[in-house]
mmCIF file of C-alpha atoms and ligand atoms in Angstrom:
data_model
loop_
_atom_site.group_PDB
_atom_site.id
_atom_site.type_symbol
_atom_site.label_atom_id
_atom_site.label_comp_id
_atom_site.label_asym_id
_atom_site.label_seq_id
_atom_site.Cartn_x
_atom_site.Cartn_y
_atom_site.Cartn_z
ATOM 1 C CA UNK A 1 -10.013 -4.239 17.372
ATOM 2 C CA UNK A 2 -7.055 -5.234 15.456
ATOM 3 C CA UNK A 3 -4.089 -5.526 17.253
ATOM 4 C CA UNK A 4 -2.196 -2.437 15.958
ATOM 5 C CA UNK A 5 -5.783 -0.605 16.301
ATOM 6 C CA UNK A 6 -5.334 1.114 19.755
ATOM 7 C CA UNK A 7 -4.384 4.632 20.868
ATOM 8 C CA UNK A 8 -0.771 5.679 20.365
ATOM 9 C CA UNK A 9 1.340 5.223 23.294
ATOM 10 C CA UNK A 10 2.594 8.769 24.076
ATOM 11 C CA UNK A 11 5.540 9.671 26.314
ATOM 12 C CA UNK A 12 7.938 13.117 26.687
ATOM 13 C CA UNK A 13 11.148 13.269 27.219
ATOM 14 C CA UNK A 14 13.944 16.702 27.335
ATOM 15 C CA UNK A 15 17.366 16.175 26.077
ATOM 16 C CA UNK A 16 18.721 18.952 27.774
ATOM 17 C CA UNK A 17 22.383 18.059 25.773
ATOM 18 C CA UNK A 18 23.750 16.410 23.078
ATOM 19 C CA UNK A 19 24.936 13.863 25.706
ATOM 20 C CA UNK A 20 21.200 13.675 26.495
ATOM 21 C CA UNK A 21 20.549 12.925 22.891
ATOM 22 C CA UNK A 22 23.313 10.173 22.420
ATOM 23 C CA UNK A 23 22.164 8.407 25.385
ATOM 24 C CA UNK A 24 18.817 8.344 24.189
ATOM 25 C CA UNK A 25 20.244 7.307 20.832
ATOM 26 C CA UNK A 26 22.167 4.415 22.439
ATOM 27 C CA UNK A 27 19.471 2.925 24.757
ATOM 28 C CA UNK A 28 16.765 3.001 21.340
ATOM 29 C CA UNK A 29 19.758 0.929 19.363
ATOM 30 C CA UNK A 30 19.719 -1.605 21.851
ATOM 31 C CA UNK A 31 15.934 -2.595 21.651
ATOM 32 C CA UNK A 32 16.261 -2.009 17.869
ATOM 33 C CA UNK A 33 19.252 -4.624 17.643
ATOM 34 C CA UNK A 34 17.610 -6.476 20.081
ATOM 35 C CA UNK A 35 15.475 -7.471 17.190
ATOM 36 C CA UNK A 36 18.041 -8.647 14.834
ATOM 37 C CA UNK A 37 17.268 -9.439 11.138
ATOM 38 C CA UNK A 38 13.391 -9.070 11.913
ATOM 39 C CA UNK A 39 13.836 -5.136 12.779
ATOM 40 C CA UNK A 40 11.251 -3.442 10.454
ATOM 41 C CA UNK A 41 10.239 0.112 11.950
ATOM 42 C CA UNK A 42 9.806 2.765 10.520
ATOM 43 C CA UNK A 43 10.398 5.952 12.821
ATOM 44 C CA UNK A 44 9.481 9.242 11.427
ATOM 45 C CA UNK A 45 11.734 12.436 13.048
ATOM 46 C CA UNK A 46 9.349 15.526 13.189
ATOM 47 C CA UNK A 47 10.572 19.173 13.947
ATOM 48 C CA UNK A 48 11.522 22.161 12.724
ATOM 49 C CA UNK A 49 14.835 23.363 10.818
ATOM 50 C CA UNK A 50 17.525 22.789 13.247
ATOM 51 C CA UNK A 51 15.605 20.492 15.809
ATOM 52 C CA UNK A 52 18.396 18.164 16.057
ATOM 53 C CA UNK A 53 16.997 15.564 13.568
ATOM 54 C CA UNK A 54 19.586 14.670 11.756
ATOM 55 C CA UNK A 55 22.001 14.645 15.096
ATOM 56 C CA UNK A 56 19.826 12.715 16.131
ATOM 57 C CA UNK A 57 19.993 10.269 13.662
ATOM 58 C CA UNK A 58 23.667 10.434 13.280
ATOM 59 C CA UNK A 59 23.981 9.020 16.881
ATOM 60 C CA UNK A 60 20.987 5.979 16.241
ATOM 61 C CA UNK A 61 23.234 4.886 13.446
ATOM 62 C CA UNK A 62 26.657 5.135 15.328
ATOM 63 C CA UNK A 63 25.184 3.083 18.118
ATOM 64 C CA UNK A 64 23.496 0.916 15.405
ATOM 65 C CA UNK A 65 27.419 0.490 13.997
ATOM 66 C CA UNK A 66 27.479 2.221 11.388
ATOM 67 C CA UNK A 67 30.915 3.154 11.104
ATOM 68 C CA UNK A 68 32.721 6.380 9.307
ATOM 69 C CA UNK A 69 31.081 9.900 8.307
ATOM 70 C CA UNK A 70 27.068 9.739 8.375
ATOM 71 C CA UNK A 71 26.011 12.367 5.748
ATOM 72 C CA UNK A 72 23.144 14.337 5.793
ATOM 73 C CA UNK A 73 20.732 12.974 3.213
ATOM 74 C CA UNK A 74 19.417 16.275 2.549
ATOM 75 C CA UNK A 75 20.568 16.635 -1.201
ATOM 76 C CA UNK A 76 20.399 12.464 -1.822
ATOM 77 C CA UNK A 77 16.910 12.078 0.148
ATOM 78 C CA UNK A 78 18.008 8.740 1.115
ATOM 79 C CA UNK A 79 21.245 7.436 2.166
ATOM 80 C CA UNK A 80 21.412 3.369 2.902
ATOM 81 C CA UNK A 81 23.546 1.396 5.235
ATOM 82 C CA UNK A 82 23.549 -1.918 6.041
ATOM 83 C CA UNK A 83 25.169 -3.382 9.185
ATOM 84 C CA UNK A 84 26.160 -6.546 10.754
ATOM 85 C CA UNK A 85 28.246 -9.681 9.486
ATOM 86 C CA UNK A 86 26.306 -12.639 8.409
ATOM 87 C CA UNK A 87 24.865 -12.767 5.429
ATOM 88 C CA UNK A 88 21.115 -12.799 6.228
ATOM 89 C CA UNK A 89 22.044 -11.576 9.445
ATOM 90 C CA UNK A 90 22.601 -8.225 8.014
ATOM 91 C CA UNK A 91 20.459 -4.984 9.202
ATOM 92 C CA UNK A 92 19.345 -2.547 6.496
ATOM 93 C CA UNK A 93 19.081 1.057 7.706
ATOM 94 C CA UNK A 94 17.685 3.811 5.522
ATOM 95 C CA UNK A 95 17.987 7.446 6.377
ATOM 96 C CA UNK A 96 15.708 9.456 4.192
ATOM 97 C CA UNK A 97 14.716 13.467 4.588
ATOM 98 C CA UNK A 98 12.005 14.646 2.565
ATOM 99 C CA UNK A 99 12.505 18.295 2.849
ATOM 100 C CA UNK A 100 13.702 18.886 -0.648
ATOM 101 C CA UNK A 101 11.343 15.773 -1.993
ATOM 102 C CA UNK A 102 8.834 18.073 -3.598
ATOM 103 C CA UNK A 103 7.527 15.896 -6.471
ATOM 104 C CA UNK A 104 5.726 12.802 -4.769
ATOM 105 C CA UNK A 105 5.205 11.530 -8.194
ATOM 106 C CA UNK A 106 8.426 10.222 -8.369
ATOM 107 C CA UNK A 107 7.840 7.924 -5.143
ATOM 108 C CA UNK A 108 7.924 4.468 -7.327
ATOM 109 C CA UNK A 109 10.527 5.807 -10.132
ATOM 110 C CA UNK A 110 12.904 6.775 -6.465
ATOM 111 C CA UNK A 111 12.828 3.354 -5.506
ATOM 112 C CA UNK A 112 10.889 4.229 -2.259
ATOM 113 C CA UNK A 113 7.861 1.303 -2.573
ATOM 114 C CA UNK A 114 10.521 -0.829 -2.894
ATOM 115 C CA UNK A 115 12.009 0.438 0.208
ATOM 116 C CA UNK A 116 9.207 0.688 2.142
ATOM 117 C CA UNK A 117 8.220 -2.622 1.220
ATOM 118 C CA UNK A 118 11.640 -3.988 2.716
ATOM 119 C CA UNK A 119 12.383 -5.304 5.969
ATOM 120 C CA UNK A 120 14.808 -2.651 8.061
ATOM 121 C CA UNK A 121 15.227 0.354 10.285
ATOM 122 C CA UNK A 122 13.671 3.404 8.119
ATOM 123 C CA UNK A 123 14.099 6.743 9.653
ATOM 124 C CA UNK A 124 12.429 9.777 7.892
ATOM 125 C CA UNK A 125 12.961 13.775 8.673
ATOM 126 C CA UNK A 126 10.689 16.002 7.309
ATOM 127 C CA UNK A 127 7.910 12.816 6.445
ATOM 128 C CA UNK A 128 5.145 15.759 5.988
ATOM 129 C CA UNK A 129 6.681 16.528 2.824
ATOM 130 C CA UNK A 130 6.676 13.027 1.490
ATOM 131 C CA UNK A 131 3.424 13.316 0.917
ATOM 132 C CA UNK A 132 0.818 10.155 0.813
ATOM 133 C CA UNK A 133 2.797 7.493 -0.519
ATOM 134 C CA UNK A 134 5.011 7.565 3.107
ATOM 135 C CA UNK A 135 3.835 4.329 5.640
ATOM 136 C CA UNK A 136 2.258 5.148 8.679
ATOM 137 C CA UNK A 137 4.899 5.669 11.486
ATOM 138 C CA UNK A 138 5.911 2.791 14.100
ATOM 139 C CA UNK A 139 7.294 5.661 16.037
ATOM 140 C CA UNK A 140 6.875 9.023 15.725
ATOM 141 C CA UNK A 141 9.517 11.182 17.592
ATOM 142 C CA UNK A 142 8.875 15.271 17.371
ATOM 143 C CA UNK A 143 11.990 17.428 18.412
ATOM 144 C CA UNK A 144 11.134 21.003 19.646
ATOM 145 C CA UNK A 145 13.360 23.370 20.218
ATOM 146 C CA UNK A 146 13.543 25.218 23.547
ATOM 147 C CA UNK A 147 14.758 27.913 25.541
ATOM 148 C CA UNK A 148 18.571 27.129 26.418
ATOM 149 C CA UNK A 149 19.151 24.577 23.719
ATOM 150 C CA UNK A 150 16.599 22.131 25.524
ATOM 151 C CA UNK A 151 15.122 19.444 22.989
ATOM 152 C CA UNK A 152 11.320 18.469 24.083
ATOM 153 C CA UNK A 153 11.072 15.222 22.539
ATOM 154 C CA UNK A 154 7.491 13.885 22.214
ATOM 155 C CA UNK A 155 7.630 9.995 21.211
ATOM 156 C CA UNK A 156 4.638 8.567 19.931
ATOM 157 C CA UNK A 157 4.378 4.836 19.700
ATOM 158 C CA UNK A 158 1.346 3.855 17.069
ATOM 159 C CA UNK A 159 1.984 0.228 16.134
ATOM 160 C CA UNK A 160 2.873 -2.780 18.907
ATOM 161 C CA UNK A 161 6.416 -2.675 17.454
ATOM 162 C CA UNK A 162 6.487 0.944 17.997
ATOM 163 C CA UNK A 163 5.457 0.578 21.773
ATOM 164 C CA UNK A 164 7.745 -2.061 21.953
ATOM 165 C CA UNK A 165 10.452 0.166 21.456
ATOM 166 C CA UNK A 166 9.420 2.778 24.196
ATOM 167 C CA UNK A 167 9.514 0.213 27.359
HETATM 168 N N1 ATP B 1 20.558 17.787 21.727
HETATM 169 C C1 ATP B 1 21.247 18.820 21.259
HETATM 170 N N2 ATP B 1 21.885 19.666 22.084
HETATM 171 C C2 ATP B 1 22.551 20.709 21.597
HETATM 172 N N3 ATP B 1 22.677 21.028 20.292
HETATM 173 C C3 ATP B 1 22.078 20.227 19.417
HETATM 174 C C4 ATP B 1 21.331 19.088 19.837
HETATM 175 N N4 ATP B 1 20.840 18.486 18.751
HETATM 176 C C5 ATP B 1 21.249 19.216 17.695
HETATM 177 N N5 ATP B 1 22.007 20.268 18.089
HETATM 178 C C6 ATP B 1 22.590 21.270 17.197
HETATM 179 O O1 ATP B 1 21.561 21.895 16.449
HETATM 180 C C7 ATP B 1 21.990 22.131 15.127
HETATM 181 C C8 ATP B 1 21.017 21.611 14.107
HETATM 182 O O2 ATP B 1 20.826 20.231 14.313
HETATM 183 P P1 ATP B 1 20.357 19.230 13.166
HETATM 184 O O3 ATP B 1 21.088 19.440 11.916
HETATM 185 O O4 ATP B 1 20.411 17.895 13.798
HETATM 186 O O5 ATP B 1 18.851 19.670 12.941
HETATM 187 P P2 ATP B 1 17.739 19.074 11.954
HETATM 188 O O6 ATP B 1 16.500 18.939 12.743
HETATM 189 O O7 ATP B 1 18.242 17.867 11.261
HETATM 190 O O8 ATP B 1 17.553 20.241 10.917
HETATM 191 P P3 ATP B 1 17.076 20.178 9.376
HETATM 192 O O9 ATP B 1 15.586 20.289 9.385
HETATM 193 O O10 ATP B 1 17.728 21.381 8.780
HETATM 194 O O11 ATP B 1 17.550 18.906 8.763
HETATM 195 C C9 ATP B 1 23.377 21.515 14.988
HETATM 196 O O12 ATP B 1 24.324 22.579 15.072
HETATM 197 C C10 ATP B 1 23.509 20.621 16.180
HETATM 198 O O13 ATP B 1 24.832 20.566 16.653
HETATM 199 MG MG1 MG B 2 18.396 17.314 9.241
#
């Protein structure tokens, strides 16, 4: 069995607030900076229009240190960052959602092999309409929207560097 080969590592979670959601945000940016320049992950954000994605998101990056406004990359389909000092110290962070990606075609002419292929944080919303070309997900994290304004959040580690960020 190879050593990413086993069963995904499942576990639930409710954010019952936004609070909830930052916290959550927070306490993932410290095991992903934990890693330094050798974070590569790729976690893909699953849910339905108004989940709390891109929220989400916007809190990984603030704790990540991304400083000023993080847009919605709805209209760009991917909006980079990079953060941290040191040249070759520096953290690459791509925020990418799909939903108005409709010609997969285009995947190599966007640039997105060559992101893909680079070492960083990726985080994808809507990845189901990326279609093929999109990596298999380190972590997959699907946002559900309940009664009350309760987020079910089901986190599904599939690699070892997934898992490694759900302990
Ligand atoms: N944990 C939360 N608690 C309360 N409200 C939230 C929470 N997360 C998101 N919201 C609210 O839900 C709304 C939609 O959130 P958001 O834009 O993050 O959804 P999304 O999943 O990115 O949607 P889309 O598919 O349209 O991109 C926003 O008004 C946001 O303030
Ligand atoms: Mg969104």
């Amino acid at each position: 069995m190879a050593i990413d080969d086993h069963p995904p590592i499942v576990k639930s979670i409710a954010w019952a607030t936004e609070a909830d959601t930052q916290a959550f945000a927070e306490a993932l940016a410290v095991k992903l900076l934990r890693q330094g320049a050798d974070l590569n992950a790729l976690i893909q954000l699953h849910g339905d229009l108004g989940a709390g994605k891109t929220t989400f998101a916007r809190h990984l990056l603030k704790a990540l240190g991304v400083t000023g406004r993080v847009k919605s990359p709805t209209y760009a389909v991917v909006e980079p960052y990079t953060v941290g000092g040191a040249p070759g110290d520096a953290l690459n962070i791509w925020h990418f959602d799909f939903y108005r990606f409709n010609d997969p075609d285009e995947w190599e002419e966007a640039g997105f092999r060559d992101i893909f292929a680079s070492t960083g944080l990726k985080l994808a919303e809507w990845p189901e309409k990326a279609g093929e070309h999109l990596p298999a997900a380190d972590l997959d994290m699907a946002l559900e929207l309940q009664d009350g304004d309760v987020r079910m959040v089901t986190l599904s580690a599939r690699t070892n560097a997934g898992a490694a960020l759900l302990t």
